[in-house]
Coordinates of C-alpha atoms in Angstrom, one line a residue:
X295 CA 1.9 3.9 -21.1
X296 CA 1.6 0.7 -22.8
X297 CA 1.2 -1.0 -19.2
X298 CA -2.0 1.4 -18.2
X299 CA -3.5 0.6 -21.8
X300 CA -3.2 -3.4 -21.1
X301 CA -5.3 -2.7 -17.9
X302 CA -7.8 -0.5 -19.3
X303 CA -8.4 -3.4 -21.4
X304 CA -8.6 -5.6 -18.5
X305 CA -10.8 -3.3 -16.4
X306 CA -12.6 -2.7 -19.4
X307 CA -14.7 -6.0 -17.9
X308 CA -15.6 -4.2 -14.9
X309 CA -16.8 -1.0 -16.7
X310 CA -18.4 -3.2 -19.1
X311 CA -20.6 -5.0 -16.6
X312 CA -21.4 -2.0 -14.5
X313 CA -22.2 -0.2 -17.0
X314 CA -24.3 -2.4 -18.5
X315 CA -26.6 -3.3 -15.1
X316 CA -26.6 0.4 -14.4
X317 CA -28.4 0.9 -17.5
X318 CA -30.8 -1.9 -17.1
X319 CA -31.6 -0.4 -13.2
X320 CA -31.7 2.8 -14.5
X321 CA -34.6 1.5 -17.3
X322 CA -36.3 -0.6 -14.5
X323 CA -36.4 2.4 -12.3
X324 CA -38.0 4.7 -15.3
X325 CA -40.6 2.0 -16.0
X326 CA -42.0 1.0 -12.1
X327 CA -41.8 5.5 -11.2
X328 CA -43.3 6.2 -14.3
X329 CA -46.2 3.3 -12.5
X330 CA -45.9 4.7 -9.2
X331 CA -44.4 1.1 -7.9
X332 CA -41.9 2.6 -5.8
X333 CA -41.4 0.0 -3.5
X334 CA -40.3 -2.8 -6.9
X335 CA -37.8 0.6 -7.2
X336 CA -36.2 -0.4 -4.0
X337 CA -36.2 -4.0 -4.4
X338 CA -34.9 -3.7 -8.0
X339 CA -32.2 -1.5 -7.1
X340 CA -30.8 -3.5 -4.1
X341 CA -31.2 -6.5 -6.4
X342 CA -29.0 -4.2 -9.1
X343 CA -26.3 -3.5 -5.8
X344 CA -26.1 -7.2 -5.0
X345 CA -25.8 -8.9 -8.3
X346 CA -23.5 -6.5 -9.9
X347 CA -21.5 -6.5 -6.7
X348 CA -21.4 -10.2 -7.4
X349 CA -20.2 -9.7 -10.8
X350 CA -17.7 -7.2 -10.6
X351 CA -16.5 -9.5 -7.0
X352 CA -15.4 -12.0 -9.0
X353 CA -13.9 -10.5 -12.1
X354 CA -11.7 -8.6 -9.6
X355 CA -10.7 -11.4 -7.7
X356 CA -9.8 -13.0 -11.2
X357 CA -8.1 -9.9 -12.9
X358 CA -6.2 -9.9 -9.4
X359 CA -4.9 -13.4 -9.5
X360 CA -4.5 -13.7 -13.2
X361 CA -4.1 -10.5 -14.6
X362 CA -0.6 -11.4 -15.9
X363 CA -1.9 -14.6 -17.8
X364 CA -4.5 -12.7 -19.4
X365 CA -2.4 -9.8 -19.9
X366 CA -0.3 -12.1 -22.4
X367 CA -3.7 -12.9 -24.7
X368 CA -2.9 -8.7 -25.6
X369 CA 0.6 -8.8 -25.9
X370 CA 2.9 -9.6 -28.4
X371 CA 5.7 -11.7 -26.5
X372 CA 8.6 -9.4 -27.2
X373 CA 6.1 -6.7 -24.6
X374 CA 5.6 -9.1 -21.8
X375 CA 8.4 -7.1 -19.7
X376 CA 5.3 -4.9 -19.4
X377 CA 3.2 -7.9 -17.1
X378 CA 5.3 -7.0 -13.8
X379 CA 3.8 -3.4 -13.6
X380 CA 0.2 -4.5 -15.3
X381 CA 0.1 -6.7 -12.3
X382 CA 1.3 -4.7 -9.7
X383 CA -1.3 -1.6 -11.1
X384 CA -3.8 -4.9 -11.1
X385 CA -2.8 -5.7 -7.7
X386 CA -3.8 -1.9 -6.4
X387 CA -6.9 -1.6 -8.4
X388 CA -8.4 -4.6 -7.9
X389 CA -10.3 -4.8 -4.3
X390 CA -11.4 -1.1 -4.9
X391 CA -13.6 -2.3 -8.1
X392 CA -16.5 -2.9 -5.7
X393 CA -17.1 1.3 -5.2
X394 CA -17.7 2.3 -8.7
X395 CA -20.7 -0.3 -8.4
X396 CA -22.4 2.0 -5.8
X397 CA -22.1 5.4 -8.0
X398 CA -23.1 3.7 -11.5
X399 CA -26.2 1.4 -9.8
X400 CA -27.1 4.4 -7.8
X401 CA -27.1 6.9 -10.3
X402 CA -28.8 5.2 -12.8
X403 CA -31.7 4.5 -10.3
X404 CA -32.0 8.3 -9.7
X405 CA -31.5 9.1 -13.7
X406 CA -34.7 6.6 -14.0
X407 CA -36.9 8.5 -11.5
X408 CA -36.3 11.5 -13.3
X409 CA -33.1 13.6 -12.2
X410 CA -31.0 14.0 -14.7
X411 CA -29.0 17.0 -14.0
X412 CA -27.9 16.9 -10.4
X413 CA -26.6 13.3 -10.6
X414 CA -24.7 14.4 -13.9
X415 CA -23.1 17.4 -11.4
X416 CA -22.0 14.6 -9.2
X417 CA -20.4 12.8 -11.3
X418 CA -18.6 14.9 -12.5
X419 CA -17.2 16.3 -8.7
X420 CA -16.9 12.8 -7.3
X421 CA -14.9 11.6 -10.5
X422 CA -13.4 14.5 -12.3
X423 CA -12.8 16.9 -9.9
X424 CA -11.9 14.5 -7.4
X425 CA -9.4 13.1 -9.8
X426 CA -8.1 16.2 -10.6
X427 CA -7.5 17.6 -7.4
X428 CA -6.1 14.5 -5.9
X429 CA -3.5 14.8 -8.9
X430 CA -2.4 18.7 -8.3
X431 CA -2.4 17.9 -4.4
X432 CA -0.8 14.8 -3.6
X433 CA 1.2 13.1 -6.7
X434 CA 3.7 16.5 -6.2
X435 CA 4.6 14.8 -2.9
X436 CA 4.6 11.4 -3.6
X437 CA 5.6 11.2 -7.5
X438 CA 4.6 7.8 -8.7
X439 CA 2.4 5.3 -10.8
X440 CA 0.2 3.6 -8.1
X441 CA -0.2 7.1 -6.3
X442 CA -1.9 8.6 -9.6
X443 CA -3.6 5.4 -10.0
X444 CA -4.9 6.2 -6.4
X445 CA -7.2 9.1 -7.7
X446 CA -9.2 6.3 -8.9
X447 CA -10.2 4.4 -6.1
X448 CA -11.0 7.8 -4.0
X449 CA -12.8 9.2 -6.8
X450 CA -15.0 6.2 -6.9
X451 CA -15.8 6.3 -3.2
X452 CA -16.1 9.4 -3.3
X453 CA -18.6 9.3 -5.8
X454 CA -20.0 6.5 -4.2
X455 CA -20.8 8.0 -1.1
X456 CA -22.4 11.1 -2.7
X457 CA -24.9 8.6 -4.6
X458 CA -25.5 6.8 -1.5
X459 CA -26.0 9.9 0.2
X460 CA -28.5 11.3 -2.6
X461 CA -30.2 8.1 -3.5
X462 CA -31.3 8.0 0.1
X463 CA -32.6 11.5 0.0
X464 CA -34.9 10.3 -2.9
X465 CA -36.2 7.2 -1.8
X466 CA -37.2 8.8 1.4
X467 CA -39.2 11.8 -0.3
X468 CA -39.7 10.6 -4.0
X469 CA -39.9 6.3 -3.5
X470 CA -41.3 6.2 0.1
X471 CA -44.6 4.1 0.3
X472 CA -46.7 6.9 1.6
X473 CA -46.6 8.8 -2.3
X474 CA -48.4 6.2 -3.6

C-alpha cells in the first residue's frame, strides 16, 4: 500500500500536466466552435497532442530512471525498503504514460465543441469498466501487483482508442471546413 501511494505521488506529475492541457484544449476548442473556426480546432488540438506528448515523454522517461531518488524526497528513511517495488511498479508504468494523453486531449476537445454526455459515457467504459473487468477476469489467473497495475495501461488505451475513434467522427461532421 504504502509503495502504490509513493507512485500516485509520482504520477501525480503526469495527471497533473495532462490534466491541466486538457483543460486549456478543451477551453480553446469551446472558444474557436463557439466562432465557427473549426479548422484553429484542429490545429489547436494537434498542437495539445504534441506538446503534452512532449511533456508527459519526458516526465516518464525521468520518473523511469529516477523514480527511486525522488521516491526518497517522500519517505522517511526507515521506509526506503519500499523504493525496490516503487521502482519496479515505476518501471511497468512508465512508457504507457503517453495513452492517457490521447483520451484527456481528445476528450476535452470534444467536451469544448459541445458533447458533454457521450464522452463522460466513455470514460467511464474505457477507464472504469475496463479496469474493473480486467480485475475480475485476469488477476484470478495471474495474482500479482504489476498484473493489477496492468488494468491501467489497457484502460488508457482503451480509452484512448475510443477518443480517437470519436474525435474523428466529430471533426469530420462537426469541424470539417465545409460547415463553415
Amino acid at each position: 500500500m504504502a509503495a502504490w501511494a509513493l507512485c500516485g505521488k509520482l504520477d501525480f506529475l503526469i495527471w497533473l500536466s495532462t490534466d491541466a492541457l486538457a483543460a486549456a484544449i478543451s477551453t480553446f476548442a469551446a472558444q474557436n466552435y463557439g466562432a465557427k473556426h473549426y479548422r484553429r480546432i484542429q490545429k489547436g488540438v494537434a498542437s495539445g497532442l504534441f506538446i503534452t506528448s512532449g511533456i508527459v515523454a519526458l516526465l516518464s522517461i525521468l520518473l523511469y530512471l529516477f523514480s527511486g531518488t525522488i521516491g526518497k524526497l517522500f519517505l522517511h528513511p526507515a521506509d526506503h525498503d519500499i523504493l525496490p517495488l516503487v521502482v519496479s511498479m515505476m518501471h511497468f508504468l512508465a512508457p504507457f504514460y503517453l495513452l492517457y494523453v490521447f483520451g484527456e486531449i481528445l476528450s476535452g476537445a470534444i467536451r469544448g465543441t459541445g458533447e458533454t454526455f457521450l464522452p463522460m459515457l466513455v470514460s467511464l467504459l474505457g477507464t472504469c469498466a475496463a479496469r474493473i473487468l480486467w480485475i475480475l477476469f485476469v488477476v484470478p489467473g495471474h495474482p500479482s501487483i504489476l498484473v493489477i497495475l496492468g488494468s491501467y495501461p489497457v484502460s488508457w488505451f482503451l480509452t484512448a482508442l475510443l477518443f480517437s475513434i470519436y474525435y474523428l467522427y466529430i471533426r469530420r461532421t462537426r469541424l470539417s471546413p465545409s460547415r463553415r
